Amino acid sequence: MLKIENLHVKVDGKEILKGLTLTVAPGEVHAVMGPNGSGKSTLANVLAGRPGYEITAGSVTFQGRDLLALAPEERSREGVFLGFQYPVEIPGVNNVYLLKAAVNAARKHRGLDEVDAFEFLTLVREKMRLMRMEESMLSRGVNEGFSGGEKKRNEILQMLVLEPRLAILDETDSGLDIDALKIVANGVNTLRSPERSLVLVTHYQRLLDYIVPDHVHVLVKGRIVRSGDKSLALELEKRGYDWVTGEAA
Amino acid sequence: MSSAALSKRLLDEYLAVRDSLPAGVVSAERRHEAIRALAARGLPTARDENWRYTNLRPLERARFVPAVSAAAAALPEAAVLPAVLDGFARYVFVDGIFAPQLSSPGEQTGRGLTVRHLRDTAERSTAPSGATTVRPVARALPTAVGSLPEARLALLNEAFATDTAAIHVSGASDAWQRVELIFIAAAGADAGASYPRVHLALDPGARLALVERHLSAAGGAQFVNSAVSVQVGQGAQLNHYRLQKAGVRSTWLDTLSAVLSADARYRLLAVNSGGLSARGTTHVQMAGPGAELTLSVAALGDKQQVQDHFALVEHIAPRARTEQTFRGIASGRARVAFNGKIAVGEAAAGTDSRQSLRGLLAGPEAEIDVRPQLEIYTDEVRCSHGATAGKLDKDMLFYLLSRGLSDEVAQRLLKWAFLEDVVSRIDIPGLRRQIEHDLAGQMADAASLKELL
Ligand SMILES: Nc1ncnc2c1ncn2[C@@H]1O[C@H](COP(=O)(O)OP(=O)(O)OP(=O)(O)O)[C@@H](O)[C@H]1O
Ligand SMILES: [Mg+2]
């Protein structure tokens, strides 16, 4: 599904990712953990195609194609989804309009007709119920005036409607209360399937109780310094990053 | 052409046609006064502080005489006209002259509302049959027409005017009167100018919703100089929607002067998207205590367009409120400017004014200028203003791209969102749909979805 090899990335002339290698097979869930500033969001952004990152070495292949050669909108249409750590507010752009435009962009890409308006709304409403979101949020501006937790739920709603092949969720659990965490995790789990892969960036092992990962990686200073199974997250929680950074140093 | 030579030509053109200009619209004396005052002062030049952003070159080339003859002969296709708005009486003027065959006054001229076009009334002071409450239209301004340097093009209109839409609403009532005025410029600038002219008078307590559209017959390059005067009586309410969609090769110049009495409420909303060179001047005097003005302007410029707007709000009486909103987008090589000045006089204690002016630069060669100006001569006022000009927000753009939207659609959506603060104030659903449709092509789809929810 996704193959990242020896990825080096600079931001404003400063190297942030320093030779990152990661392979995600179809159906797998990978958790990426690591201290603040270690480069987790940089990785997520680079995969989604955000401008401002200079890739100085390495490669990323997604379903056999050079992902880095695609424009951000093409990556999305090919099935890459980024759940933002800080979803931006876009007043005046209607939530439901964005959803529909996004769905239609992906459908057009696959040679399908535009989605039927009624069916679309039925689907969106169903997903909203799953995310326990007020229907009135649909007619508001994208994330406009949403609380931190509501924004994260909205990201997951978009993901559920778009049904990506690869979802990268950047700290979707941060800022969620206990109930919301379960709702979000439940939403994510409905999407798990043998054809779909997930990369979860998180600071908290609690999320991984609900969305059980196949692999856990620790990112420190732009490199994956340790990988393991779910027990690695538990151990990190107990011993802190010093444990791995100490080893890495 | 030198300014003196231009004034000379202006006078010559006036002298050549003055005898054929209808006295029922503007008396010969007033025309004379107007042309003299204008010639003496000279037409605006780029050296005048508040005209710097206007493209004034068309004035040098303009033929000022009205394009009277063309009007009747070359009526534009009905297709030019937008769909009729529910409940609105429509009056259409072609090249500044009333065109009854395109109008549909309907039942409106009922209680309290009088709409006249003054051209055919000649010098008769009697009312046309059927109308019951006709009275002479009062001079709109306590100050003389065009005495403000920025408003001097109203003098040009006064000198050459060929007709007037005179609307008078009498009597306090909770019921809203609804009128739509459509001005179509048809004759090319080489055949002369078009002079739309409107007098609005609301008696105390009266209510009027007025849609005023400025359009062009397809393809032509027209020269339009409109003048609108507005009196809102005590406690009266006027909702005024002005849509400027002149042809892309046209010159559109406009002067609106309004006086608000005590507790009057004036909601003026303008969407300016047409013309090659457009300039609007808005002068509002808050003459009565407790008057309220909401002035919202959206301007869109693309390609080589120039969209310039000057708005002066004078707080003369105490406790009046102004809310001024401007949203402008400059794409291509367009130049978009808004100069919003609020002057608070000595007697205007308790004034509350807010300005939010924002410009969006959407083209590498585009230019945008938003300027708030405050002049305060009293204490005890609350004035806030914010003015920003910048490019599309990169984070917002990336967010939309990351959801699969093309760059073009994403940009259009964000531009659309940028105008929302103004467009959302259009509370006539049919009109709002038309404008949304105009502004954003496929965004009409967003509107229809909204209704489904
Ligand atoms: N535009 C930028 N200019 C300069 N430095 C940047 C820029 N963007 C990111 N960085 C730096 O890159 C490093 C990695 O940032 P990144 O956001 O990827 O960290 P993170 O692992 O996601 O951290 P957190 O856990 O706090 O979200 C940080 O040191 C950050 O300051
Ligand atoms: Mg981060």
Short mmCIF file of N, CA, C and O in Angstrom, two decimals, chain A residues 48-51 72-73 76-77 81-82 84 88-94 96-98 100-102 105 121 142-143 155 158, chain B residues 393-407 409 413-414 416-418 420 442-443 445-446 449-450 452-453:
data_model
loop_
_atom_site.label_atom_id
_atom_site.label_comp_id
_atom_site.label_asym_id
_atom_site.label_seq_id
_atom_site.Cartn_x
_atom_site.Cartn_y
_atom_site.Cartn_z
N ALA A 48 0.52 14.03 2.38
CA ALA A 48 -0.69 14.64 1.79
C ALA A 48 -0.34 15.67 0.74
O ALA A 48 -1.22 16.14 0.01
N GLY A 49 0.93 16.06 0.65
CA GLY A 49 1.34 16.98 -0.41
C GLY A 49 1.30 18.44 -0.07
O GLY A 49 1.18 19.29 -0.95
N ARG A 50 1.38 18.76 1.20
CA ARG A 50 1.36 20.17 1.58
C ARG A 50 2.59 20.88 1.05
O ARG A 50 3.70 20.37 1.14
N PRO A 51 2.40 22.08 0.47
CA PRO A 51 3.56 22.82 -0.04
C PRO A 51 4.45 23.31 1.10
O PRO A 51 4.02 23.38 2.25
N PRO A 72 -1.62 17.48 -4.45
CA PRO A 72 -2.41 17.09 -3.27
C PRO A 72 -3.81 16.60 -3.62
O PRO A 72 -4.28 15.61 -3.04
N GLU A 73 -4.47 17.29 -4.57
CA GLU A 73 -5.84 16.89 -4.90
C GLU A 73 -5.86 15.52 -5.58
O GLU A 73 -6.80 14.75 -5.41
N SER A 76 -5.58 12.86 -2.92
CA SER A 76 -6.86 12.65 -2.27
C SER A 76 -7.76 11.77 -3.13
O SER A 76 -8.38 10.82 -2.66
N ARG A 77 -7.81 12.09 -4.42
CA ARG A 77 -8.70 11.34 -5.31
C ARG A 77 -8.23 9.90 -5.47
O ARG A 77 -9.03 9.00 -5.73
N PHE A 81 -6.03 10.10 2.59
CA PHE A 81 -6.77 11.06 3.41
C PHE A 81 -5.92 11.48 4.59
O PHE A 81 -5.38 10.65 5.31
N LEU A 82 -5.85 12.79 4.80
CA LEU A 82 -5.15 13.31 5.98
C LEU A 82 -6.15 13.91 6.95
O LEU A 82 -6.90 14.82 6.60
N PHE A 84 -6.33 16.24 9.85
CA PHE A 84 -5.40 17.26 10.32
C PHE A 84 -5.29 17.33 11.84
O PHE A 84 -6.28 17.15 12.56
N VAL A 88 -8.44 23.51 9.89
CA VAL A 88 -8.61 24.95 9.74
C VAL A 88 -10.10 25.29 9.63
O VAL A 88 -10.90 24.48 9.19
N GLU A 89 -10.45 26.47 10.10
CA GLU A 89 -11.83 26.94 9.95
C GLU A 89 -11.95 27.67 8.62
O GLU A 89 -11.10 28.49 8.29
N ILE A 90 -12.99 27.37 7.87
CA ILE A 90 -13.20 28.08 6.61
C ILE A 90 -14.60 28.67 6.60
O ILE A 90 -15.53 28.10 6.04
N PRO A 91 -14.76 29.82 7.22
CA PRO A 91 -16.10 30.43 7.28
C PRO A 91 -16.60 30.70 5.86
O PRO A 91 -15.82 31.10 5.00
N GLY A 92 -17.85 30.44 5.65
CA GLY A 92 -18.44 30.76 4.35
C GLY A 92 -18.39 29.60 3.36
O GLY A 92 -19.07 29.64 2.36
N VAL A 93 -17.56 28.59 3.64
CA VAL A 93 -17.62 27.39 2.80
C VAL A 93 -18.42 26.35 3.57
O VAL A 93 -18.01 25.89 4.62
N ASN A 94 -19.55 26.04 3.01
CA ASN A 94 -20.49 25.16 3.65
C ASN A 94 -19.92 23.74 3.80
O ASN A 94 -19.40 23.17 2.86
N VAL A 96 -21.34 20.82 4.09
CA VAL A 96 -21.92 19.77 3.26
C VAL A 96 -21.51 19.98 1.80
O VAL A 96 -21.33 19.04 1.05
N TYR A 97 -21.32 21.24 1.44
CA TYR A 97 -20.87 21.49 0.07
C TYR A 97 -19.48 20.91 -0.14
O TYR A 97 -19.21 20.25 -1.15
N LEU A 98 -18.62 21.13 0.84
CA LEU A 98 -17.26 20.59 0.73
C LEU A 98 -17.30 19.07 0.62
O LEU A 98 -16.64 18.48 -0.24
N LYS A 100 -19.64 17.17 -0.48
CA LYS A 100 -20.17 16.73 -1.76
C LYS A 100 -19.15 16.98 -2.88
O LYS A 100 -18.94 16.12 -3.74
N ALA A 101 -18.53 18.14 -2.82
CA ALA A 101 -17.52 18.44 -3.85
C ALA A 101 -16.38 17.43 -3.77
O ALA A 101 -15.85 16.99 -4.80
N ALA A 102 -16.01 17.05 -2.55
CA ALA A 102 -14.92 16.09 -2.37
C ALA A 102 -15.31 14.72 -2.93
O ALA A 102 -14.55 14.08 -3.65
N ALA A 105 -15.41 14.88 -6.69
CA ALA A 105 -14.07 14.95 -7.28
C ALA A 105 -13.47 13.55 -7.37
O ALA A 105 -12.89 13.16 -8.38
N LEU A 121 -27.09 12.78 0.82
CA LEU A 121 -27.50 13.32 2.12
C LEU A 121 -27.87 12.21 3.09
O LEU A 121 -27.59 12.29 4.29
N VAL A 142 -17.20 25.28 7.17
CA VAL A 142 -16.29 24.20 7.52
C VAL A 142 -15.58 24.52 8.84
O VAL A 142 -14.85 25.50 8.93
N ASN A 143 -15.85 23.72 9.83
CA ASN A 143 -15.23 23.86 11.16
C ASN A 143 -15.48 25.20 11.84
O ASN A 143 -14.89 25.52 12.86
N GLU A 155 -13.42 15.75 11.00
CA GLU A 155 -12.40 15.11 10.17
C GLU A 155 -12.76 13.65 9.91
O GLU A 155 -12.66 13.15 8.80
N GLN A 158 -15.61 13.28 7.49
CA GLN A 158 -15.15 13.40 6.11
C GLN A 158 -14.49 12.10 5.65
O GLN A 158 -14.71 11.63 4.53
N ASP B 393 -5.86 32.45 1.95
CA ASP B 393 -5.22 31.76 3.06
C ASP B 393 -4.69 30.40 2.59
O ASP B 393 -5.43 29.54 2.11
N LYS B 394 -3.40 30.20 2.76
CA LYS B 394 -2.75 28.97 2.25
C LYS B 394 -3.27 27.72 2.96
O LYS B 394 -3.42 26.67 2.34
N ASP B 395 -3.50 27.84 4.26
CA ASP B 395 -3.96 26.67 5.01
C ASP B 395 -5.35 26.25 4.55
O ASP B 395 -5.65 25.06 4.43
N MET B 396 -6.20 27.26 4.32
CA MET B 396 -7.54 26.94 3.84
C MET B 396 -7.47 26.28 2.47
O MET B 396 -8.16 25.30 2.20
N LEU B 397 -6.62 26.85 1.62
CA LEU B 397 -6.49 26.31 0.27
C LEU B 397 -6.02 24.85 0.32
O LEU B 397 -6.59 23.98 -0.34
N PHE B 398 -5.01 24.60 1.13
CA PHE B 398 -4.49 23.23 1.20
C PHE B 398 -5.54 22.27 1.76
O PHE B 398 -5.67 21.13 1.31
N TYR B 399 -6.29 22.74 2.72
CA TYR B 399 -7.34 21.89 3.29
C TYR B 399 -8.30 21.42 2.19
O TYR B 399 -8.64 20.24 2.09
N LEU B 400 -8.71 22.37 1.35
CA LEU B 400 -9.65 22.01 0.28
C LEU B 400 -9.00 21.08 -0.75
O LEU B 400 -9.62 20.13 -1.22
N LEU B 401 -7.74 21.36 -1.09
CA LEU B 401 -7.03 20.49 -2.04
C LEU B 401 -6.91 19.09 -1.47
O LEU B 401 -7.06 18.09 -2.17
N SER B 402 -6.64 19.03 -0.17
CA SER B 402 -6.43 17.72 0.45
C SER B 402 -7.72 16.90 0.47
O SER B 402 -7.69 15.72 0.77
N ARG B 403 -8.83 17.56 0.17
CA ARG B 403 -10.10 16.83 0.06
C ARG B 403 -10.45 16.54 -1.39
O ARG B 403 -11.58 16.17 -1.70
N GLY B 404 -9.50 16.80 -2.28
CA GLY B 404 -9.69 16.39 -3.66
C GLY B 404 -10.21 17.48 -4.59
O GLY B 404 -10.39 17.25 -5.78
N LEU B 405 -10.49 18.67 -4.05
CA LEU B 405 -10.99 19.73 -4.91
C LEU B 405 -9.86 20.28 -5.78
O LEU B 405 -8.72 20.39 -5.32
N SER B 406 -10.20 20.60 -6.99
CA SER B 406 -9.16 21.15 -7.88
C SER B 406 -8.79 22.54 -7.38
O SER B 406 -9.54 23.20 -6.67
N ASP B 407 -7.61 22.95 -7.80
CA ASP B 407 -7.12 24.26 -7.39
C ASP B 407 -8.12 25.35 -7.79
O ASP B 407 -8.41 26.26 -7.02
N VAL B 409 -11.41 25.14 -8.35
CA VAL B 409 -12.64 25.11 -7.56
C VAL B 409 -12.36 25.59 -6.14
O VAL B 409 -13.13 26.36 -5.55
N LEU B 413 -14.15 28.69 -4.38
CA LEU B 413 -14.89 28.53 -3.12
C LEU B 413 -14.42 29.54 -2.07
O LEU B 413 -15.22 30.13 -1.36
N LEU B 414 -13.12 29.71 -1.99
CA LEU B 414 -12.60 30.63 -0.96
C LEU B 414 -12.94 32.08 -1.29
O LEU B 414 -13.23 32.87 -0.40
N TRP B 416 -15.54 32.93 -2.89
CA TRP B 416 -16.96 32.95 -2.59
C TRP B 416 -17.18 33.17 -1.08
O TRP B 416 -17.98 34.00 -0.66
N ALA B 417 -16.44 32.41 -0.30
CA ALA B 417 -16.57 32.51 1.16
C ALA B 417 -16.20 33.91 1.64
O ALA B 417 -16.79 34.44 2.58
N PHE B 418 -15.24 34.48 0.95
CA PHE B 418 -14.78 35.81 1.32
C PHE B 418 -15.88 36.85 1.20
O PHE B 418 -15.95 37.81 1.96
N GLU B 420 -19.00 36.26 1.58
CA GLU B 420 -20.16 35.82 2.34
C GLU B 420 -20.67 36.88 3.33
O GLU B 420 -21.87 37.04 3.51
N GLN B 442 -21.02 27.60 -10.61
CA GLN B 442 -21.44 26.31 -10.09
C GLN B 442 -21.78 26.33 -8.60
O GLN B 442 -22.32 25.36 -8.08
N MET B 443 -21.48 27.41 -7.93
CA MET B 443 -21.82 27.50 -6.52
C MET B 443 -23.32 27.51 -6.30
O MET B 443 -23.79 27.34 -5.19
N ASP B 445 -25.17 25.39 -6.92
CA ASP B 445 -25.41 24.06 -6.40
C ASP B 445 -25.37 24.04 -4.87
O ASP B 445 -26.14 23.35 -4.23
N ALA B 446 -24.46 24.84 -4.32
CA ALA B 446 -24.35 24.91 -2.86
C ALA B 446 -25.64 25.46 -2.28
O ALA B 446 -26.14 24.99 -1.26
N LEU B 449 -28.41 22.91 -2.28
CA LEU B 449 -28.20 21.90 -1.24
C LEU B 449 -28.60 22.42 0.13
O LEU B 449 -29.20 21.73 0.93
N LYS B 450 -28.24 23.67 0.37
CA LYS B 450 -28.57 24.29 1.64
C LYS B 450 -30.06 24.17 1.91
O LYS B 450 -30.49 23.94 3.02
N LEU B 452 -32.07 21.92 0.92
CA LEU B 452 -32.48 20.55 1.17
C LEU B 452 -32.37 20.19 2.64
O LEU B 452 -33.03 19.29 3.13
N LEU B 453 -31.51 20.89 3.34
CA LEU B 453 -31.20 20.49 4.70
C LEU B 453 -32.22 20.95 5.72
O LEU B 453 -32.82 21.98 5.56
#
